[in-house]
Structure formats: structure tokens, C-alpha cells
Amino acid sequence: MLFIIAGIAAFSYVVLTVPREASMLLINGKIYPLDTDDHVAEAIALHGNKIAGVGKTSELLAEYKNVRVIDLQGKTVIPGLVDGHGHMLGEGGYLQNLDLNGTTSPQQVADMVARKIKDVHAEQWVLGRGWDQNRWQKEEFPTHDILDKISPNNPVVLRRVDGHAMWVNAKVLQIAGVSSSTPDPDGGKIYRDAKGNPTGIFVDNAMDLIDRVIPELTTEEIGQRLRYALDECAKLGLTEVHDMGVDLQTIETYKKLIENGECPLRIYAAIDYLTAQLDESKGRTNTWKYYLTHGKEVGYGNGMLNVRAVKLYMDGALGSRGAALLDQYSDDPGNRGLTIMHESQIDTICEQAAANGFQVCVHAIGDRANHIMLNEYEKILGNLPKNSLSPRWRIEHCQVLEPSDIPRFKQIGILPSMQPTHATSDMYWAELRLGPERIKGAYAWQSLLKTGVNIIGGSDFPVESPNPLWGIYAAVTRSDRAGYPQNGWRSEECMTRLQAIRAFTTNAAYGAFEESIKGQIQPGQWADLTVLSKDIMQIPAAEILTTAVEMTIVNGKIVYQKSPVAAGDSAAPAGN
Ligand SMILES: [Zn+2]
């Protein structure tokens, strides 16, 4: 008996004197934990994949011994940045395919295709993405003949920057069997000349006619694309991406990358319902049906992968006039845009998602698409048992909102997932599409925030750059990267610094059901951190663009570091 008491006493003594355990200390930084709005700290202790402590440098140095210490030398640390809406496979595709961003004419695009054709074998498909006729002198859709001149034999498929339109050559029309007698599919449009012949432009659902004849990606190509996109995102300071539209093959590839230690950041994957349907026509497992049978996957590979959401599409995009509007386009009388999925179909999937605990993320850009979805969500969520937890259903983009729909997000419990750079890319022509009244409900971040909702921040890469600092800059300035317009486009809708940073951290974590383990720098949360060269809370907004990512840390591991450990940092254990 006496022995046991002595044992307990000795044990207690040991606990009090042995320093607490940590694997890494970051000291002398400017740290924004975001647990409250104004907390600033100096040092962080990491233990394994979690945060162990946050406080003053002197306190943490005294508390944790025998630990690797990194001197931040005044650099800024924020919770690991998250892109709440991106497309990893699409981003990776830029490596293998033609990047047509920034092109200024159809001829320039054709010249790039001509150069590419020299590198590929006869009849190989040439793919590209990024053209935008709104940036050309003649703001018109191009036609196939300019491509036919340089490529009579190689099929050429060039996606518009927003992914909602495709420009193809005559070879592709021939392979796809599309002619004047092919009807426009539901929710899609084939552009035609005066005689009714296809001009080579396919919008929204009409792109399926082409997609189904493009050779499939091999598993190896998928892995290659994902690795490229993952590395790029880690370099840009991202610790997680919400990959908005994946299939089983991509999910399996992610799992392999995670097993091989080749996945530097977390992936929150939403199953793409439209491609899941194509799966079946190709004789493959329908990804959505698979997950309805097997159930959602949460926290795969030490929290690296979640599959618990489904991505649906209500309409197209504003640039290609496919966004569904309540009233006609101001610059295209009679056109109200397109709805891509039927309401009854969306209803069925929402019911399935509710019954199986899946989050629904619906692409809705036009005010009509958003209105339909808010009604749909209100109906389904209203039928849930009274005290059930919020399923946190989301609307992706929420670009144009009818004023009376703005407060409904908060009322119904819907999360707006928005991409600040869309506003600064679209501001040059958005009012032409919408007119002076409707534009007031477009990209209306502050109007939404005032109702009490939290916006999930993202980029929609590869439509925009995945650089989250560009997103934060766009959110706080509503100016393009050249500083135009000087005081911001409709600046009353700008976010504050804190609102913008929260959109890309805490709010994105909430949108992925991760707020208890991600989104703040707090003991017990995942050690996911972004280290920046400048204090983006304080510097002039323009300097956000020249702020460098110094380090990206995911699960306690440095997955990207700009420069090797500086002199004065000790890779060796501190203390004694
Ligand atoms: Zn998207």
C-alpha cells in the first residue's frame, strides 16, 4: 500500500517537471490564430500532426525542450489556407494541354495550336483551355474554319476559360457526327451559321456531344495531373482544396497518392453527379450510386481525404450567357440562359443526400438558378427532423442574386461558396449582361455577410488562378491586379481583411465539417499553417499581391518551403 502511494507521488512529481512534448516550435512570428478576431501570438508548438500550444516565444521556449525550432524572424502565420472550390484534374490538365489564358485573338490561339501540332503524332487529339472571347478585339465566338486551316487531321478541342463552352475544328465535328441535323440537347446550345451548320462552338450540355468522343484519361495521366496540381497548390500556400466534381477513378488515384506520400494537402472531394451519369454509359461504376451504397468516407489517410459531398449543376456561366436568369440578358434579348439539370432530378438527389448524410453543393450562377435552389433546399431541409444538425448544404458561386433571396441563405442555413476573383475577372462586362439594376445583387459579398452568413472562399481554378492571395486581394479591393478600378468595382461589396482571410480558412473549414480540427491555430487542431513573408492584415492591399508564401505546413509536415532554413534557425533541438 505504502509502495503504491509513493509510486503515485513520484509519478506526479515527474509530470510536473518534464517539459511538454512537441516536435517543432515556430517562434518570433506574427501569428493570427483566428480563434478570436483580434488575438495575435508569437509562437506555435506543433506535436505530430496537431497544434500543441500557442503563445509568447519566451513561454513556449521555456515550456518545450528538445525540439526543432524555426525562427520566423517576424514572418506572419495564419491558419492553413483552403481553396473552397477548385478542380484539380482541370488544373493539372494545363501542364499537358495548351494554356490559352491571356490570348488576345482567335489567330493567336490558332498559332499556338499550330505549334503544338508539330509535337504530336498524326491524328492525336489537341486539347486546350483558357480562351475568352470577351478579351478579344472582336468579342464574338470563333468558328471552326480558322482551326481547320492549321489542323485538318488532328482533332482540336479548346475549352473556354470558364469550362462552359468549347471550340472545336471540323475534324471533331466529323468524329462526333454532329451536323446541321443534330438538335440542340436539353440545357445546351450548338452555335450555327445562317444555313444551320455547326460553327464549332458548343455550350454547356451540348459539350457532351464532344466529350463522349474524346479519348479517356489513363490512370497514369490522372495521377500525373493530380500530382502537378497538388504541388502547385502547396507552393501557393494551400493546405486543402475542395475538389468540386470528382469520380471514382480520381478518388482511387488520390488514395494511391496518399498511401505513397505524394499528396501534400488535404482534399475535400465532391462527387460529380453529371460525370457519374456518364460513368454508366461508359460501362463503369456510377460514382454517386457507389457512395450511396458504401456510405460517405470521412478522414481517410490521417484526415487527408473526405468524400461526403455531391456536386450538382443548376445552370451554366455568365460569360457564355448560360447562367439562368429570371429576366432576359440585357445584351441578348429573349435569352434567359440555361438550366442544366432538371428540378425533379435535383430533387431526387437532394432527397438521397439528406437520407444518407451527404452534403449537397450546387453550381448556381444566375438569379433564377439561385432562386430555384433556395426553394429546393428550403423544402428539403424543412422536412428534416426538428432538432437535426445542419447538413451545411452549399450553393457554389451565388454570383447573381435577386435582392429578396440574399437574406434567405442565413434563414435556411445555406452556405454561400464564392470566388472573389470571378468578380474582378467579370467586372468589365458583367453589367452588359445584367444591366444597372440586377448588377446590384451580383458578387454581393458584403450584402450577404451583413445577413450573418459566412462565405466560403475559393477560386474555381482552373477558371481562375488557384493563388489564394490573389483571391484575398480581390476580396478586399474588388480591383484587378493592375489596380483597376482604383477604388474598387462597386466597392461597397468589398470584404474586410478579416472577412477575406476567414473565408479562405475558418469558413472553408466549416464548409467541410472540419471547424473543430482546422481553420484556427489552437491546441488540438491540425497543424495546418501558411507562413507568409508579409503581414497581410496590415500592409497596403496592393502588397498582398507581392506577398510570398514562405512555408506551407500540413499535418505538422513542411510540404513546401520557399528557401532552406535560414541561418539562426536551429534544426537541432533547442534547450538541453
Ligand atoms: Zn467550378
Coordinates of C-alpha atoms and ligand atoms in Angstrom, one line a residue:
M1 CA 0.0 0.0 0.0
L2 CA 2.7 2.3 1.0
F3 CA 4.6 1.4 -2.1
I4 CA 1.7 2.4 -4.3
I5 CA 1.2 5.8 -2.7
A6 CA 4.9 6.5 -3.1
G7 CA 4.7 5.5 -6.7
I8 CA 1.8 7.9 -7.3
A9 CA 3.7 10.7 -5.6
A10 CA 6.8 10.1 -7.7
F11 CA 4.7 9.9 -10.8
S12 CA 3.1 13.3 -10.1
Y13 CA 6.5 14.8 -9.5
V14 CA 7.7 13.6 -12.8
V15 CA 4.8 15.0 -14.7
L16 CA 5.3 18.4 -13.2
T17 CA 8.9 18.7 -14.1
V18 CA 9.2 17.0 -17.5
P19 CA 8.7 19.6 -20.3
R20 CA 5.7 19.1 -22.5
E21 CA 6.3 17.3 -25.8
A22 CA 6.4 19.0 -29.2
S23 CA 8.0 18.1 -32.5
M24 CA 8.5 21.7 -33.8
L25 CA 8.4 25.2 -32.4
L26 CA 7.8 28.2 -34.7
I27 CA 9.0 31.3 -32.8
N28 CA 9.3 35.1 -33.2
G29 CA 6.4 35.3 -35.7
K30 CA 3.3 37.4 -36.1
I31 CA 0.6 34.8 -35.6
Y32 CA -3.1 35.2 -36.2
P33 CA -4.8 32.2 -34.6
L34 CA -8.3 33.5 -35.7
D35 CA -9.8 31.9 -32.5
T36 CA -11.0 35.4 -31.8
D37 CA -11.0 38.4 -34.1
D38 CA -8.0 40.2 -32.5
H39 CA -5.8 37.6 -30.9
V40 CA -2.1 37.9 -32.0
A41 CA 0.5 35.5 -30.8
E42 CA 4.3 35.0 -31.4
A43 CA 4.9 31.3 -31.3
I44 CA 3.3 27.9 -32.0
A45 CA 4.3 24.4 -30.8
L46 CA 3.5 21.5 -33.1
H47 CA 3.3 18.0 -31.9
G48 CA 2.9 15.3 -34.5
N49 CA 0.1 16.4 -36.8
K50 CA -1.5 18.7 -34.2
I51 CA -1.0 22.1 -32.6
A52 CA 0.2 21.7 -29.0
G53 CA 0.5 25.3 -27.9
V54 CA 0.2 28.9 -28.9
G55 CA 1.7 31.9 -27.0
K56 CA 4.7 34.1 -26.5
T57 CA 8.1 33.0 -27.7
S58 CA 9.6 33.0 -24.2
E59 CA 6.8 31.0 -22.8
L60 CA 6.9 28.3 -25.4
L61 CA 10.7 28.1 -25.4
A62 CA 10.5 27.5 -21.6
E63 CA 7.8 25.0 -21.9
Y64 CA 9.0 22.8 -24.7
K65 CA 12.6 21.4 -24.7
N66 CA 14.5 19.2 -27.1
V67 CA 12.5 20.3 -30.0
R68 CA 13.3 21.6 -33.5
V69 CA 13.0 25.4 -33.5
I70 CA 12.3 27.5 -36.5
D71 CA 12.8 31.3 -36.1
L72 CA 10.2 33.0 -38.2
Q73 CA 12.0 36.3 -38.0
G74 CA 8.8 38.3 -37.8
K75 CA 7.0 36.5 -40.6
T76 CA 3.2 36.1 -40.5
V77 CA 1.4 32.8 -39.8
I78 CA -2.3 32.2 -40.5
P79 CA -4.3 29.0 -40.3
G80 CA -3.6 26.9 -43.4
L81 CA -5.3 28.4 -46.4
V82 CA -8.1 26.4 -48.1
D83 CA -9.5 26.8 -51.6
G84 CA -13.2 26.1 -51.1
H85 CA -13.8 25.4 -54.8
G86 CA -11.3 24.1 -57.3
H87 CA -10.8 21.5 -60.0
M88 CA -7.6 19.6 -59.5
L89 CA -7.7 17.5 -62.7
G90 CA -8.5 20.5 -64.7
E91 CA -5.6 22.5 -63.2
G92 CA -3.3 19.6 -63.9
G93 CA -4.5 19.4 -67.4
Y94 CA -2.9 22.7 -68.1
L95 CA 0.5 21.0 -67.9
Q96 CA -0.3 18.5 -70.6
N97 CA -2.5 20.7 -72.7
L98 CA -2.5 24.2 -74.2
D99 CA -2.9 27.0 -71.8
L100 CA -4.8 29.7 -73.7
N101 CA -5.2 32.1 -70.9
G102 CA -4.4 35.7 -71.9
T103 CA -4.8 35.1 -75.6
T104 CA -6.0 38.2 -77.4
S105 CA -7.3 36.8 -80.7
P106 CA -8.5 33.6 -82.4
Q107 CA -5.5 33.8 -84.7
Q108 CA -3.1 33.8 -81.7
V109 CA -4.9 30.7 -80.4
A110 CA -4.6 29.1 -83.9
D111 CA -0.9 29.8 -83.9
M112 CA -0.4 28.1 -80.6
V113 CA -2.4 25.1 -81.9
A114 CA -0.1 25.0 -85.0
R115 CA 3.0 24.9 -82.8
K116 CA 1.5 22.1 -80.7
I117 CA 0.7 20.0 -83.7
K118 CA 4.3 19.8 -84.6
D119 CA 4.9 17.9 -81.4
V120 CA 2.1 15.4 -81.6
H121 CA 1.6 12.4 -83.8
A122 CA -0.8 12.4 -86.7
E123 CA -4.4 12.3 -85.6
Q124 CA -3.5 12.8 -81.9
W125 CA -6.1 15.0 -80.1
V126 CA -5.0 18.5 -79.3
L127 CA -6.7 19.9 -76.1
G128 CA -6.5 23.3 -74.6
R129 CA -8.3 25.7 -72.3
G130 CA -8.5 29.3 -71.3
W131 CA -9.7 31.3 -74.3
D132 CA -12.2 34.1 -73.6
Q133 CA -13.8 36.0 -76.5
N134 CA -14.6 38.8 -74.1
R135 CA -10.9 39.7 -74.1
W136 CA -10.6 39.7 -77.9
Q137 CA -11.0 42.8 -80.0
K138 CA -14.0 41.2 -81.7
E139 CA -16.0 39.9 -78.8
E140 CA -17.5 37.1 -80.8
F141 CA -17.4 33.3 -80.6
P142 CA -14.8 32.0 -83.0
T143 CA -15.6 29.4 -85.7
H144 CA -14.1 26.1 -86.8
D145 CA -12.6 27.2 -90.1
I146 CA -9.7 29.1 -88.6
L147 CA -8.7 25.8 -86.8
D148 CA -9.3 23.7 -89.9
K149 CA -6.6 25.6 -91.9
I150 CA -3.9 24.6 -89.4
S151 CA -5.3 21.3 -88.4
P152 CA -7.3 19.3 -91.0
N153 CA -6.3 15.9 -89.4
N154 CA -5.7 16.4 -85.7
P155 CA -9.0 16.8 -83.7
V156 CA -8.8 20.1 -81.8
V157 CA -10.9 20.8 -78.7
L158 CA -10.4 24.1 -76.9
R159 CA -12.4 24.9 -73.8
R160 CA -13.4 28.4 -72.9
V161 CA -11.9 29.8 -69.7
D162 CA -15.0 29.0 -67.6
G163 CA -15.3 25.5 -69.0
H164 CA -18.8 26.2 -70.1
A165 CA -18.1 26.4 -73.9
M166 CA -16.0 24.5 -76.3
W167 CA -14.4 25.5 -79.7
V168 CA -13.6 22.6 -82.0
N169 CA -12.4 22.0 -85.5
A170 CA -14.2 20.3 -88.4
K171 CA -12.4 17.0 -87.7
V172 CA -14.0 16.9 -84.3
L173 CA -17.5 17.6 -85.8
Q174 CA -16.9 14.7 -88.2
I175 CA -15.8 12.3 -85.4
A176 CA -18.7 13.3 -83.2
G177 CA -21.1 13.0 -86.1
V178 CA -22.5 16.5 -85.5
S179 CA -24.2 18.2 -88.4
S180 CA -27.0 20.6 -89.3
S181 CA -29.5 17.9 -88.4
T182 CA -28.2 17.4 -84.9
P183 CA -30.7 19.0 -82.5
D184 CA -29.6 21.2 -79.5
P185 CA -29.6 19.0 -76.5
D186 CA -31.6 19.9 -73.4
G187 CA -29.7 22.5 -71.5
G188 CA -27.1 23.0 -74.3
K189 CA -26.6 25.0 -77.4
I190 CA -24.8 24.3 -80.7
Y191 CA -23.9 27.5 -82.4
R192 CA -24.9 27.5 -86.1
D193 CA -24.3 29.6 -89.2
A194 CA -27.1 31.0 -91.4
K195 CA -27.5 27.6 -93.1
G196 CA -27.8 25.8 -89.8
N197 CA -24.4 24.2 -89.9
P198 CA -22.5 24.0 -86.6
T199 CA -19.9 26.7 -86.3
G200 CA -17.7 24.7 -83.9
I201 CA -19.0 26.3 -80.6
F202 CA -20.8 24.0 -78.1
V203 CA -22.2 25.5 -74.9
D204 CA -23.0 23.6 -71.6
N205 CA -24.8 20.3 -72.2
A206 CA -24.0 20.4 -75.9
M207 CA -20.4 19.8 -74.9
D208 CA -21.4 16.2 -74.0
L209 CA -21.6 15.5 -77.8
I210 CA -17.9 16.2 -77.9
D211 CA -16.8 14.9 -74.5
R212 CA -18.0 11.4 -75.3
V213 CA -15.7 11.0 -78.3
I214 CA -12.6 12.4 -76.6
P215 CA -10.3 9.5 -75.6
E216 CA -10.4 8.8 -71.8
L217 CA -7.5 9.7 -69.5
T218 CA -5.5 6.7 -68.3
T219 CA -5.0 6.2 -64.6
E220 CA -1.4 7.3 -65.1
E221 CA -2.4 10.5 -66.8
I222 CA -4.8 11.2 -63.9
G223 CA -2.1 10.7 -61.3
Q224 CA 0.3 12.9 -63.2
R225 CA -2.2 15.7 -63.5
L226 CA -3.2 15.5 -59.8
R227 CA 0.5 15.5 -58.7
Y228 CA 1.2 18.6 -60.7
A229 CA -1.9 20.4 -59.3
L230 CA -1.2 19.3 -55.8
D231 CA 2.4 20.6 -55.9
E232 CA 1.3 23.9 -57.4
C233 CA -1.3 24.3 -54.7
A234 CA 1.2 23.5 -51.9
K235 CA 3.5 26.2 -53.3
L236 CA 0.7 28.7 -53.2
G237 CA 0.2 28.1 -49.5
L238 CA -2.9 26.0 -49.8
T239 CA -3.3 23.2 -47.2
E240 CA -6.6 21.9 -48.5
V241 CA -8.7 22.0 -51.7
H242 CA -12.4 21.3 -52.0
D243 CA -12.2 19.4 -55.3
M244 CA -15.6 20.2 -56.8
G245 CA -16.5 17.3 -59.0
V246 CA -14.6 14.0 -58.9
D247 CA -15.3 10.4 -60.0
L248 CA -14.3 7.1 -58.5
Q249 CA -11.2 6.8 -60.7
T250 CA -9.9 10.2 -59.4
I251 CA -10.7 9.2 -55.8
E252 CA -8.8 5.9 -56.1
T253 CA -5.9 7.9 -57.6
Y254 CA -5.9 10.3 -54.6
K255 CA -5.9 7.3 -52.2
K256 CA -2.8 5.9 -54.0
L257 CA -1.0 9.2 -53.8
I258 CA -1.8 9.5 -50.1
E259 CA -0.5 5.9 -49.5
N260 CA 2.7 6.8 -51.4
G261 CA 3.2 10.1 -49.5
E262 CA 2.6 12.0 -52.7
C263 CA -0.4 14.0 -51.6
P264 CA 0.9 17.2 -49.8
L265 CA -2.5 18.7 -49.0
R266 CA -6.0 17.7 -47.9
I267 CA -8.7 17.0 -50.4
Y268 CA -12.4 17.5 -49.6
A269 CA -14.0 15.9 -52.6
A270 CA -17.5 16.4 -54.0
I271 CA -18.7 13.6 -56.3
D272 CA -19.6 15.0 -59.7
Y273 CA -23.2 13.9 -60.4
L274 CA -23.1 14.7 -64.2
T275 CA -19.9 12.6 -64.8
A276 CA -21.3 9.9 -62.6
Q277 CA -24.1 9.5 -65.1
L278 CA -21.7 9.3 -68.0
D279 CA -19.8 6.6 -66.0
E280 CA -22.8 4.3 -66.6
S281 CA -23.0 5.0 -70.3
K282 CA -19.3 4.0 -70.4
G283 CA -19.9 0.8 -68.6
R284 CA -18.2 2.0 -65.4
T285 CA -19.4 2.1 -61.8
N286 CA -21.6 5.2 -61.2
T287 CA -19.7 7.1 -58.5
W288 CA -22.8 8.5 -56.8
K289 CA -24.5 5.1 -56.7
Y290 CA -21.3 3.6 -55.3
Y291 CA -21.2 6.0 -52.4
L292 CA -24.9 5.8 -51.7
T293 CA -24.3 2.0 -51.3
H294 CA -21.0 2.2 -49.4
G295 CA -21.6 5.4 -47.4
K296 CA -19.5 8.6 -47.1
E297 CA -15.8 8.4 -46.4
V298 CA -14.5 10.7 -43.6
G299 CA -10.9 11.3 -42.6
Y300 CA -9.2 8.8 -45.0
G301 CA -5.4 8.7 -44.6
N302 CA -5.0 10.7 -41.4
G303 CA -7.6 13.2 -42.4
M304 CA -6.2 13.7 -45.9
L305 CA -9.3 12.8 -47.9
N306 CA -13.0 13.2 -47.3
V307 CA -15.8 12.1 -49.7
R308 CA -19.0 13.2 -48.2
A309 CA -20.4 15.7 -50.8
V310 CA -22.1 15.7 -54.2
K311 CA -21.8 18.3 -56.8
L312 CA -24.8 19.3 -58.9
Y313 CA -25.3 21.8 -61.6
M314 CA -28.3 24.1 -61.9
D315 CA -27.1 26.4 -64.7
G316 CA -24.2 27.5 -66.9
A317 CA -22.0 30.5 -66.6
L318 CA -22.5 34.3 -67.2
G319 CA -19.6 34.7 -69.7
S320 CA -21.2 32.3 -72.2
R321 CA -24.7 33.5 -71.3
G322 CA -25.6 30.1 -69.9
A323 CA -26.4 31.4 -66.4
A324 CA -30.1 31.0 -65.8
L325 CA -31.6 34.5 -65.2
L326 CA -35.1 35.4 -64.0
D327 CA -35.3 38.0 -66.8
Q328 CA -33.6 38.1 -70.2
Y329 CA -30.0 39.0 -70.7
S330 CA -29.6 42.8 -71.0
D331 CA -27.3 42.2 -74.0
D332 CA -29.2 39.2 -75.5
P333 CA -33.0 39.9 -75.6
G334 CA -35.1 36.8 -75.4
N335 CA -32.3 34.7 -73.8
R336 CA -32.7 33.8 -70.1
G337 CA -29.9 31.3 -70.0
L338 CA -29.9 27.5 -69.5
T339 CA -30.8 25.2 -66.7
I340 CA -28.6 22.1 -66.9
M341 CA -30.2 19.6 -64.6
H342 CA -34.0 19.2 -64.2
E343 CA -35.5 20.3 -60.9
S344 CA -37.0 16.8 -60.4
Q345 CA -33.6 15.3 -60.9
I346 CA -32.0 17.7 -58.4
D347 CA -34.9 17.0 -56.0
T348 CA -34.3 13.2 -56.1
I349 CA -30.5 13.6 -55.5
C350 CA -31.2 16.1 -52.6
E351 CA -33.5 13.5 -51.0
Q352 CA -30.9 10.8 -51.4
A353 CA -28.2 13.1 -50.0
A354 CA -30.3 14.0 -47.0
A355 CA -31.2 10.4 -46.3
N356 CA -27.5 9.3 -46.5
G357 CA -25.8 12.3 -44.7
F358 CA -24.2 13.8 -47.8
Q359 CA -23.6 17.5 -48.3
V360 CA -25.1 19.0 -51.5
C361 CA -23.0 21.6 -53.4
V362 CA -24.9 23.0 -56.3
H363 CA -23.4 25.2 -59.0
A364 CA -25.8 28.2 -59.4
I365 CA -24.7 31.4 -61.1
G366 CA -27.8 33.2 -62.4
D367 CA -30.5 34.7 -60.1
R368 CA -33.0 32.1 -61.5
A369 CA -30.7 29.2 -60.7
N370 CA -30.1 30.5 -57.2
H371 CA -33.8 31.1 -56.6
I372 CA -34.8 27.6 -57.7
M373 CA -32.1 26.1 -55.5
L374 CA -33.0 28.1 -52.4
N375 CA -36.6 27.0 -52.8
E376 CA -35.5 23.4 -53.3
Y377 CA -33.2 23.5 -50.2
E378 CA -35.8 25.2 -48.1
K379 CA -38.3 22.4 -49.0
I380 CA -36.0 19.5 -48.3
L381 CA -34.4 21.0 -45.1
G382 CA -37.8 21.9 -43.8
N383 CA -38.8 18.2 -43.9
L384 CA -35.8 17.2 -41.8
P385 CA -36.5 16.2 -38.1
K386 CA -36.7 19.4 -36.0
N387 CA -33.5 19.0 -34.0
S388 CA -31.3 17.5 -36.6
L389 CA -27.9 19.1 -37.2
S390 CA -27.5 21.4 -40.2
P391 CA -26.3 19.4 -43.2
R392 CA -24.5 22.5 -44.3
W393 CA -25.7 22.4 -47.9
R394 CA -23.9 24.9 -50.2
I395 CA -24.5 26.9 -53.3
E396 CA -21.4 27.3 -55.4
H397 CA -20.8 30.7 -56.9
C398 CA -24.1 32.6 -55.9
Q399 CA -23.0 35.1 -58.5
V400 CA -26.2 36.9 -59.3
L401 CA -28.9 37.1 -56.5
E402 CA -32.4 38.5 -56.5
P403 CA -32.3 41.1 -53.6
S404 CA -35.0 39.2 -51.7
D405 CA -33.0 36.0 -51.9
I406 CA -29.9 37.4 -50.2
P407 CA -31.2 37.0 -46.6
R408 CA -32.5 33.5 -47.3
F409 CA -29.1 31.9 -47.1
K410 CA -28.9 32.7 -43.4
Q411 CA -32.6 31.9 -42.9
I412 CA -32.5 28.5 -44.4
G413 CA -29.0 27.6 -43.3
I414 CA -27.3 27.5 -46.7
L415 CA -23.5 28.2 -47.1
P416 CA -22.6 30.6 -50.0
S417 CA -19.3 29.4 -51.6
M418 CA -17.9 32.3 -53.6
Q419 CA -14.8 33.1 -55.6
P420 CA -13.6 36.7 -55.3
T421 CA -11.5 36.7 -58.4
H422 CA -14.6 35.9 -60.5
A423 CA -15.8 39.4 -59.7
T424 CA -12.6 41.1 -60.8
S425 CA -12.4 39.0 -64.0
D426 CA -16.1 39.6 -64.9
M427 CA -16.4 43.2 -63.9
Y428 CA -15.5 44.5 -67.3
W429 CA -18.6 43.0 -69.0
A430 CA -20.9 41.8 -66.2
E431 CA -23.1 44.9 -66.3
L432 CA -23.6 44.5 -70.0
R433 CA -25.1 41.1 -69.3
L434 CA -27.2 42.1 -66.3
G435 CA -28.0 45.8 -66.6
P436 CA -27.7 48.5 -63.9
E437 CA -30.3 47.2 -61.6
R438 CA -29.5 43.5 -61.5
I439 CA -25.8 44.2 -61.1
K440 CA -26.6 45.3 -57.5
G441 CA -27.2 41.7 -56.5
A442 CA -24.1 40.4 -58.3
Y443 CA -20.9 39.3 -56.4
A444 CA -22.7 40.8 -53.4
W445 CA -20.3 39.6 -50.7
Q446 CA -20.9 42.3 -48.1
S447 CA -24.7 42.2 -48.6
L448 CA -24.6 38.5 -47.8
L449 CA -22.1 38.9 -44.9
K450 CA -24.4 41.6 -43.4
T451 CA -27.2 39.0 -43.1
G452 CA -24.9 36.9 -40.8
V453 CA -23.8 34.2 -43.2
N454 CA -20.1 33.1 -43.6
I455 CA -18.8 33.0 -47.1
I456 CA -16.6 30.1 -48.1
G457 CA -13.7 31.5 -50.2
G458 CA -12.3 29.8 -53.3
S459 CA -11.0 30.4 -56.8
D460 CA -12.7 27.9 -59.1
F461 CA -9.3 27.1 -60.6
P462 CA -8.5 26.5 -63.5
V463 CA -11.1 29.1 -64.4
E464 CA -9.0 31.5 -62.2
S465 CA -5.6 31.1 -60.7
P466 CA -5.5 28.9 -57.6
N467 CA -3.4 31.6 -55.8
P468 CA -5.4 32.3 -52.6
L469 CA -3.5 35.6 -52.1
W470 CA -5.0 36.8 -55.3
G471 CA -8.4 35.8 -54.0
I472 CA -7.9 37.7 -50.7
Y473 CA -6.6 40.7 -52.7
A474 CA -9.7 40.6 -55.0
A475 CA -12.0 40.2 -51.9
V476 CA -10.7 43.3 -50.1
T477 CA -10.1 45.6 -53.2
R478 CA -12.5 44.5 -56.0
S479 CA -9.8 45.7 -58.3
D480 CA -7.8 43.8 -60.8
R481 CA -4.2 43.1 -60.3
A482 CA -3.2 46.2 -62.2
G483 CA -5.2 48.2 -59.6
Y484 CA -8.2 49.0 -61.8
P485 CA -10.6 50.5 -60.9
Q486 CA -8.7 52.4 -58.3
N487 CA -11.2 52.4 -55.5
G488 CA -12.7 49.0 -56.4
W489 CA -15.7 48.0 -58.6
R490 CA -18.8 48.5 -56.5
S491 CA -16.6 48.8 -53.5
E492 CA -19.5 48.7 -51.0
E493 CA -19.3 44.9 -51.5
C494 CA -15.6 44.6 -50.5
M495 CA -14.7 42.3 -47.7
T496 CA -12.6 43.4 -44.7
R497 CA -9.2 41.7 -44.3
L498 CA -10.5 39.6 -41.6
Q499 CA -13.6 38.5 -43.5
A500 CA -11.5 37.7 -46.5
I501 CA -8.9 35.6 -44.6
R502 CA -11.7 33.8 -42.7
A503 CA -13.4 33.0 -46.0
F504 CA -10.2 31.1 -47.0
T505 CA -9.6 29.5 -43.6
T506 CA -12.2 29.1 -40.9
N507 CA -15.3 29.4 -43.1
A508 CA -13.9 26.9 -45.6
A509 CA -13.1 24.5 -42.7
Y510 CA -16.7 24.9 -41.6
G511 CA -17.9 24.1 -45.1
A512 CA -16.0 20.8 -44.9
F513 CA -17.2 19.9 -41.4
E514 CA -13.7 20.5 -40.1
E515 CA -14.0 23.5 -37.8
S516 CA -13.1 21.6 -34.7
I517 CA -9.8 20.4 -36.2
K518 CA -9.0 23.0 -38.8
G519 CA -9.3 26.7 -39.6
Q520 CA -7.8 28.1 -36.4
I521 CA -4.4 27.9 -34.7
Q522 CA -5.4 26.4 -31.4
P523 CA -4.2 23.4 -29.3
G524 CA -5.8 20.3 -30.6
Q525 CA -6.4 21.5 -34.2
W526 CA -4.5 20.0 -37.1
A527 CA -1.0 21.6 -37.6
D528 CA -2.0 23.1 -41.0
L529 CA -0.4 26.5 -41.4
T530 CA 0.5 29.0 -44.0
V531 CA 3.6 31.2 -43.4
L532 CA 3.7 34.5 -45.3
S533 CA 6.5 37.0 -45.9
K534 CA 4.3 40.0 -45.0
D535 CA 1.5 40.8 -42.6
I536 CA -1.5 40.7 -44.9
M537 CA -3.7 42.1 -42.2
Q538 CA -1.7 45.3 -42.1
I539 CA 0.2 46.0 -45.3
P540 CA -1.3 48.2 -48.1
A541 CA -3.7 46.0 -50.1
A542 CA -1.6 46.1 -53.3
E543 CA 1.3 44.4 -51.4
I544 CA -0.9 41.3 -50.8
L545 CA 0.0 40.5 -54.4
T546 CA 3.7 40.6 -53.7
T547 CA 3.5 38.7 -50.5
A548 CA 5.4 35.4 -50.8
V549 CA 4.4 32.0 -49.3
E550 CA 7.4 31.1 -47.1
M551 CA 6.2 27.8 -45.9
T552 CA 3.2 25.5 -46.1
I553 CA 2.6 23.0 -43.3
V554 CA 0.1 20.2 -43.5
N555 CA -0.4 17.7 -40.7
G556 CA 2.7 19.0 -39.0
K557 CA 4.9 18.4 -42.1
I558 CA 6.5 21.2 -44.1
V559 CA 5.1 20.4 -47.6
Y560 CA 6.6 23.5 -49.2
Q561 CA 9.4 25.8 -48.1
K562 CA 10.5 28.8 -50.2
S563 CA 14.1 28.8 -49.1
P564 CA 16.1 26.5 -47.0
V565 CA 16.1 27.1 -43.2
A566 CA 17.8 30.5 -42.7
A567 CA 20.9 31.0 -40.6
G568 CA 20.0 31.4 -37.0
D569 CA 17.3 28.8 -37.2
S570 CA 18.2 25.6 -35.4
A571 CA 17.4 22.4 -37.0
A572 CA 19.0 20.8 -33.9
P573 CA 17.0 20.5 -30.7
A574 CA 16.8 23.6 -28.6
G575 CA 17.5 23.7 -24.8
N576 CA 19.3 20.9 -23.2
Ligands
ZN1 ZN -16.2 25.1 -60.6

